[in-house]
Amino acid sequence: MVATTPTPVPLKAKRRRRAASSDSVVTTGRSRTGTILANAFGIVFALVMIFPVYWVLNTAFKPSNEILVFHPTFFPRHPTLDNFKSAIKAPLFLTDMANGLIITVVAVFAALVVGFLAALAIARFRFYGRRGLILVILAVQLVPLIALIIPLFLELQGVHLTNSLVGASLVYLVLILPYTVWTLRGFISGIPRELDEAALIDGCNRFQTFWRIILPLTGPGLVATSVYGFIQAWNEYIIINTLNNPQKQNLMAWLLQNQTMRGTAWGPLMAGAIITSIPVVIFFLIIQRNIATGLTAGAVKG
């Protein structure tokens, strides 16, 4: 047997092979011109969407003599905090802020508890009328909010809950409950039933299986659902402005008090709008780590 040594491939031949292999690869995707146009459109769209937020901030820090001018300025020449002081010291501002926090927290917490149990029943149990219940939940979302004001007022008036925080909390609970049930159903359906069966085999009862298996795995879904519920309940003002008087309203209804027969106090109005958004921003920052996980965890076939 004669040992043979492999002949080295010349460097030029290697380069030719690499060039041939690279030429055979077909690159798919957007062209450079298309990428530039898409990025330009995205930047313009982002500027258009963020401009109202910027203008609110710009107006909030302007003195009154710089707000109502024929030629508006894009930056305050003499920045001031007087608008924020006027908003905070305004009548019922702190009261309505406390009312809004109480109503929103109670409504969201109750919606999560009731909605989670209802979603668990729909996703895990088979009972008569289950499909009909799902269709009813979807149909409720199609009803315009303005069409519910008179029936809600008559119902609350019948049980003496008009002009009360309890009545407003119940209304907001009913308002965000259908979405909560529908969303949490998707999260629970994504949890394999084999985990429930394994827990039952290991000696857990139904409640222990729910507490130790289903509830922890649905945590990101509860977080994502609570964000929507909090924003919807905090930003609503039509119902509470109709049912309650100014002493039992939230900050969204309070903002309307800056519009009077003499005109609109734009400075305090914009400052109040910024202060009103702070609780939502704080709530978002607290749970931001679980939002992305919760939104993707529910993207399953249920």
Short mmCIF file of C-alpha atoms in Angstrom, two decimals:
data_model
loop_
_atom_site.label_atom_id
_atom_site.label_comp_id
_atom_site.label_asym_id
_atom_site.label_seq_id
_atom_site.Cartn_x
_atom_site.Cartn_y
_atom_site.Cartn_z
CA MET A 1 0.00 0.00 0.00
CA VAL A 2 1.37 3.35 -1.04
CA ALA A 3 0.50 6.36 1.10
CA THR A 4 -0.66 9.35 -0.84
CA THR A 5 -0.75 12.91 0.39
CA PRO A 6 -3.55 15.23 -0.74
CA THR A 7 -2.41 17.90 -3.10
CA PRO A 8 -3.09 21.37 -1.72
CA VAL A 9 -5.75 23.37 -3.52
CA PRO A 10 -4.41 26.64 -4.86
CA LEU A 11 -5.63 29.81 -3.19
CA LYS A 12 -7.05 31.16 -6.44
CA ALA A 13 -9.16 28.02 -6.90
CA LYS A 14 -10.61 28.43 -3.39
CA ARG A 15 -11.57 32.03 -4.14
CA ARG A 16 -13.23 30.97 -7.41
CA ARG A 17 -15.27 28.33 -5.60
CA ARG A 18 -16.39 30.82 -2.93
CA ALA A 19 -17.34 33.36 -5.59
CA ALA A 20 -19.32 30.73 -7.50
CA SER A 21 -21.13 29.59 -4.36
CA SER A 22 -21.96 33.18 -3.39
CA ASP A 23 -23.26 33.88 -6.88
CA SER A 24 -25.54 30.86 -6.68
CA VAL A 25 -27.26 32.19 -3.55
CA VAL A 26 -30.36 34.19 -4.36
CA THR A 27 -30.96 37.04 -1.90
CA THR A 28 -34.60 37.78 -1.30
CA GLY A 29 -36.08 40.79 0.44
CA ARG A 30 -36.60 44.49 -0.03
CA SER A 31 -34.26 46.44 -2.27
CA ARG A 32 -32.15 49.27 -0.93
CA THR A 33 -34.48 51.87 -2.37
CA GLY A 34 -37.49 50.12 -0.87
CA THR A 35 -35.77 49.97 2.52
CA ILE A 36 -35.01 53.70 2.43
CA LEU A 37 -38.59 54.53 1.45
CA ALA A 38 -40.01 52.24 4.14
CA ASN A 39 -37.76 53.77 6.81
CA ALA A 40 -38.65 57.28 5.68
CA PHE A 41 -42.35 56.47 5.82
CA GLY A 42 -41.92 54.96 9.29
CA ILE A 43 -40.10 58.06 10.55
CA VAL A 44 -42.74 60.41 9.13
CA PHE A 45 -45.55 58.30 10.58
CA ALA A 46 -43.84 58.23 14.01
CA LEU A 47 -43.42 62.02 13.96
CA VAL A 48 -47.07 62.52 13.05
CA MET A 49 -48.21 60.23 15.86
CA ILE A 50 -45.91 61.70 18.51
CA PHE A 51 -46.58 65.35 17.61
CA PRO A 52 -49.83 65.63 19.66
CA VAL A 53 -48.00 64.30 22.73
CA TYR A 54 -45.21 66.81 22.17
CA TRP A 55 -47.70 69.65 21.75
CA VAL A 56 -49.39 68.76 25.03
CA LEU A 57 -46.01 68.93 26.79
CA ASN A 58 -45.15 72.16 24.99
CA THR A 59 -48.41 73.84 25.96
CA ALA A 60 -48.28 72.63 29.56
CA PHE A 61 -45.02 74.52 30.20
CA LYS A 62 -46.06 77.75 28.47
CA PRO A 63 -47.44 80.80 30.28
CA SER A 64 -50.90 81.91 29.25
CA ASN A 65 -49.62 84.83 27.12
CA GLU A 66 -47.66 82.39 24.92
CA ILE A 67 -50.50 79.90 24.40
CA LEU A 68 -53.15 82.08 22.76
CA VAL A 69 -51.02 83.74 20.09
CA PHE A 70 -51.50 84.01 16.35
CA HIS A 71 -48.10 82.47 15.58
CA PRO A 72 -47.50 79.52 17.93
CA THR A 73 -43.99 78.60 18.99
CA PHE A 74 -42.66 75.07 19.13
CA PHE A 75 -40.73 75.73 22.34
CA PRO A 76 -41.80 77.76 25.39
CA ARG A 77 -39.83 80.99 25.60
CA HIS A 78 -40.43 81.36 29.32
CA PRO A 79 -41.06 77.84 30.75
CA THR A 80 -43.22 77.78 33.85
CA LEU A 81 -44.83 75.31 36.24
CA ASP A 82 -47.80 77.53 37.00
CA ASN A 83 -50.12 75.37 34.90
CA PHE A 84 -49.28 72.29 36.97
CA LYS A 85 -49.78 74.25 40.19
CA SER A 86 -53.15 75.51 38.96
CA ALA A 87 -54.22 71.99 38.02
CA ILE A 88 -53.22 70.46 41.34
CA LYS A 89 -54.78 73.26 43.38
CA ALA A 90 -57.99 73.20 41.35
CA PRO A 91 -61.15 72.12 43.17
CA LEU A 92 -61.80 68.37 43.22
CA PHE A 93 -58.56 67.49 41.41
CA LEU A 94 -57.09 65.36 44.20
CA THR A 95 -60.54 64.00 45.05
CA ASP A 96 -61.20 62.89 41.49
CA MET A 97 -57.72 61.37 41.25
CA ALA A 98 -58.39 59.27 44.35
CA ASN A 99 -61.81 58.32 42.99
CA GLY A 100 -60.29 57.25 39.69
CA LEU A 101 -57.65 55.10 41.38
CA ILE A 102 -60.21 53.40 43.63
CA ILE A 103 -62.65 52.68 40.82
CA THR A 104 -59.96 51.44 38.43
CA VAL A 105 -58.16 49.18 40.91
CA VAL A 106 -61.39 47.65 42.19
CA ALA A 107 -62.79 47.09 38.69
CA VAL A 108 -59.58 45.56 37.31
CA PHE A 109 -59.05 43.28 40.31
CA ALA A 110 -62.65 42.07 40.27
CA ALA A 111 -62.53 41.55 36.49
CA LEU A 112 -59.37 39.46 36.80
CA VAL A 113 -60.87 37.27 39.52
CA VAL A 114 -64.26 36.74 37.89
CA GLY A 115 -62.86 36.62 34.36
CA PHE A 116 -60.17 34.11 35.27
CA LEU A 117 -62.66 31.71 36.84
CA ALA A 118 -65.02 32.07 33.86
CA ALA A 119 -62.17 31.55 31.39
CA LEU A 120 -61.04 28.50 33.35
CA ALA A 121 -64.51 26.98 33.15
CA ILE A 122 -64.77 27.65 29.41
CA ALA A 123 -61.30 26.35 28.60
CA ARG A 124 -61.17 23.30 30.86
CA PHE A 125 -64.75 22.01 31.17
CA ARG A 126 -67.31 20.83 28.65
CA PHE A 127 -70.85 21.89 29.46
CA TYR A 128 -74.08 22.60 27.64
CA GLY A 129 -74.18 26.04 26.07
CA ARG A 130 -70.40 26.53 26.10
CA ARG A 131 -70.18 27.64 22.47
CA GLY A 132 -73.19 29.88 22.89
CA LEU A 133 -71.54 31.54 25.88
CA ILE A 134 -68.42 32.24 23.83
CA LEU A 135 -70.53 33.82 21.09
CA VAL A 136 -72.36 35.96 23.66
CA ILE A 137 -69.03 37.22 25.00
CA LEU A 138 -67.98 38.22 21.51
CA ALA A 139 -71.36 39.81 20.75
CA VAL A 140 -71.18 41.99 23.88
CA GLN A 141 -67.99 43.56 22.53
CA LEU A 142 -69.92 44.78 19.47
CA VAL A 143 -72.45 46.84 21.46
CA PRO A 144 -71.62 50.58 21.33
CA LEU A 145 -70.80 52.07 24.71
CA ILE A 146 -73.08 55.06 24.17
CA ALA A 147 -76.06 52.70 23.78
CA LEU A 148 -75.56 51.33 27.31
CA ILE A 149 -75.69 54.60 29.24
CA ILE A 150 -79.48 54.84 29.69
CA PRO A 151 -79.99 51.14 30.60
CA LEU A 152 -77.06 51.30 33.05
CA PHE A 153 -78.43 54.46 34.65
CA LEU A 154 -81.87 52.89 35.10
CA GLU A 155 -80.39 49.69 36.54
CA LEU A 156 -78.19 51.53 39.04
CA GLN A 157 -81.00 53.88 39.96
CA GLY A 158 -83.18 50.88 40.75
CA VAL A 159 -80.66 49.59 43.31
CA HIS A 160 -79.70 53.09 44.59
CA LEU A 161 -76.12 52.94 43.29
CA THR A 162 -76.10 56.05 41.12
CA ASN A 163 -73.64 58.75 42.17
CA SER A 164 -71.47 56.24 44.04
CA LEU A 165 -68.04 54.72 43.61
CA VAL A 166 -69.50 51.23 44.04
CA GLY A 167 -71.87 51.69 41.13
CA ALA A 168 -69.12 53.08 38.89
CA SER A 169 -66.84 50.18 39.83
CA LEU A 170 -69.56 47.67 38.93
CA VAL A 171 -70.14 49.37 35.58
CA TYR A 172 -66.43 49.31 34.75
CA LEU A 173 -66.26 45.69 35.85
CA VAL A 174 -68.98 44.78 33.36
CA LEU A 175 -67.25 46.92 30.74
CA ILE A 176 -63.88 45.13 30.82
CA LEU A 177 -65.09 41.65 31.82
CA PRO A 178 -65.86 40.27 28.30
CA TYR A 179 -62.39 41.09 27.01
CA THR A 180 -60.84 39.64 30.15
CA VAL A 181 -62.70 36.35 29.79
CA TRP A 182 -61.93 36.02 26.10
CA THR A 183 -58.22 36.81 26.50
CA LEU A 184 -57.62 34.60 29.53
CA ARG A 185 -59.40 31.74 27.80
CA GLY A 186 -56.66 31.77 25.17
CA PHE A 187 -53.93 31.67 27.80
CA ILE A 188 -55.50 28.80 29.72
CA SER A 189 -56.16 26.83 26.53
CA GLY A 190 -52.44 27.06 25.78
CA ILE A 191 -51.57 25.16 28.98
CA PRO A 192 -51.42 21.41 28.18
CA ARG A 193 -54.04 19.30 29.89
CA GLU A 194 -51.34 16.73 30.60
CA LEU A 195 -50.03 19.01 33.35
CA ASP A 196 -53.43 18.91 35.07
CA GLU A 197 -53.57 15.13 34.78
CA ALA A 198 -50.01 14.74 36.09
CA ALA A 199 -50.82 16.92 39.10
CA LEU A 200 -53.96 14.86 39.84
CA ILE A 201 -51.99 11.64 39.60
CA ASP A 202 -49.38 13.00 42.02
CA GLY A 203 -52.11 13.54 44.61
CA CYS A 204 -53.27 17.12 44.04
CA ASN A 205 -56.94 17.90 44.17
CA ARG A 206 -58.71 20.30 41.82
CA PHE A 207 -57.96 23.38 43.86
CA GLN A 208 -54.28 22.49 44.29
CA THR A 209 -53.98 21.88 40.55
CA PHE A 210 -55.50 25.29 39.92
CA TRP A 211 -53.33 27.04 42.52
CA ARG A 212 -49.99 25.36 41.77
CA ILE A 213 -50.18 24.67 38.03
CA ILE A 214 -52.69 26.79 36.13
CA LEU A 215 -52.46 30.06 38.06
CA PRO A 216 -48.63 30.43 37.90
CA LEU A 217 -48.55 29.56 34.20
CA THR A 218 -51.29 32.10 33.48
CA GLY A 219 -49.46 34.88 35.34
CA PRO A 220 -48.14 36.65 32.20
CA GLY A 221 -51.64 36.52 30.73
CA LEU A 222 -53.10 38.14 33.84
CA VAL A 223 -50.52 40.91 33.56
CA ALA A 224 -51.22 41.58 29.87
CA THR A 225 -54.97 41.57 30.48
CA SER A 226 -54.70 43.89 33.47
CA VAL A 227 -52.90 46.48 31.33
CA TYR A 228 -55.83 46.71 28.92
CA GLY A 229 -58.36 46.76 31.74
CA PHE A 230 -56.49 49.46 33.64
CA ILE A 231 -56.18 51.71 30.60
CA GLN A 232 -59.82 51.25 29.61
CA ALA A 233 -61.16 51.91 33.10
CA TRP A 234 -58.82 54.82 33.80
CA ASN A 235 -59.50 56.62 30.50
CA GLU A 236 -63.31 56.23 30.47
CA TYR A 237 -65.33 59.36 31.22
CA ILE A 238 -68.66 59.16 29.36
CA ILE A 239 -70.31 56.74 31.79
CA ILE A 240 -68.98 58.23 35.00
CA ASN A 241 -69.74 61.76 33.80
CA THR A 242 -73.35 60.68 33.25
CA LEU A 243 -73.87 58.61 36.40
CA ASN A 244 -72.01 60.64 39.05
CA ASN A 245 -71.72 64.23 40.10
CA PRO A 246 -68.31 66.02 40.10
CA GLN A 247 -67.52 64.86 43.66
CA LYS A 248 -67.68 61.19 42.57
CA GLN A 249 -65.99 61.38 39.17
CA ASN A 250 -62.48 60.59 37.91
CA LEU A 251 -59.77 62.75 36.38
CA MET A 252 -61.00 62.25 32.83
CA ALA A 253 -64.30 63.87 33.74
CA TRP A 254 -62.42 66.52 35.73
CA LEU A 255 -60.57 67.62 32.59
CA LEU A 256 -63.86 68.80 31.13
CA GLN A 257 -64.14 71.38 33.89
CA ASN A 258 -61.40 73.39 32.18
CA GLN A 259 -63.88 74.16 29.39
CA THR A 260 -66.24 76.91 30.50
CA MET A 261 -68.50 79.49 28.89
CA ARG A 262 -65.64 81.97 29.04
CA GLY A 263 -63.27 79.73 27.11
CA THR A 264 -60.86 76.88 27.66
CA ALA A 265 -57.98 77.03 30.11
CA TRP A 266 -55.49 75.32 27.82
CA GLY A 267 -52.52 75.50 30.15
CA PRO A 268 -54.10 73.77 33.18
CA LEU A 269 -55.93 71.41 30.81
CA MET A 270 -52.68 70.19 29.22
CA ALA A 271 -50.94 70.03 32.58
CA GLY A 272 -53.82 68.01 33.99
CA ALA A 273 -53.66 65.66 30.99
CA ILE A 274 -49.98 64.99 31.72
CA ILE A 275 -50.68 64.36 35.41
CA THR A 276 -53.56 62.08 34.44
CA SER A 277 -51.27 59.90 32.33
CA ILE A 278 -48.72 59.42 35.13
CA PRO A 279 -50.54 56.52 36.91
CA VAL A 280 -50.80 54.61 33.62
CA VAL A 281 -47.09 55.14 32.92
CA ILE A 282 -46.14 54.03 36.43
CA PHE A 283 -48.33 50.93 36.16
CA PHE A 284 -46.79 50.13 32.78
CA LEU A 285 -43.23 50.51 34.10
CA ILE A 286 -43.93 48.21 37.03
CA ILE A 287 -45.16 45.31 34.90
CA GLN A 288 -43.35 45.98 31.61
CA ARG A 289 -41.19 42.86 31.95
CA ASN A 290 -44.21 40.59 31.82
CA ILE A 291 -46.13 42.38 29.07
CA ALA A 292 -44.21 40.94 26.10
CA THR A 293 -44.33 37.44 27.57
CA GLY A 294 -48.04 37.72 28.22
CA LEU A 295 -48.89 39.03 24.77
CA THR A 296 -47.02 36.21 23.00
CA ALA A 297 -48.12 33.48 25.39
CA GLY A 298 -51.74 33.96 24.43
CA ALA A 299 -51.07 33.61 20.71
CA VAL A 300 -52.15 29.97 20.59
CA LYS A 301 -55.06 28.13 19.11
CA GLY A 302 -57.74 27.75 21.76
#
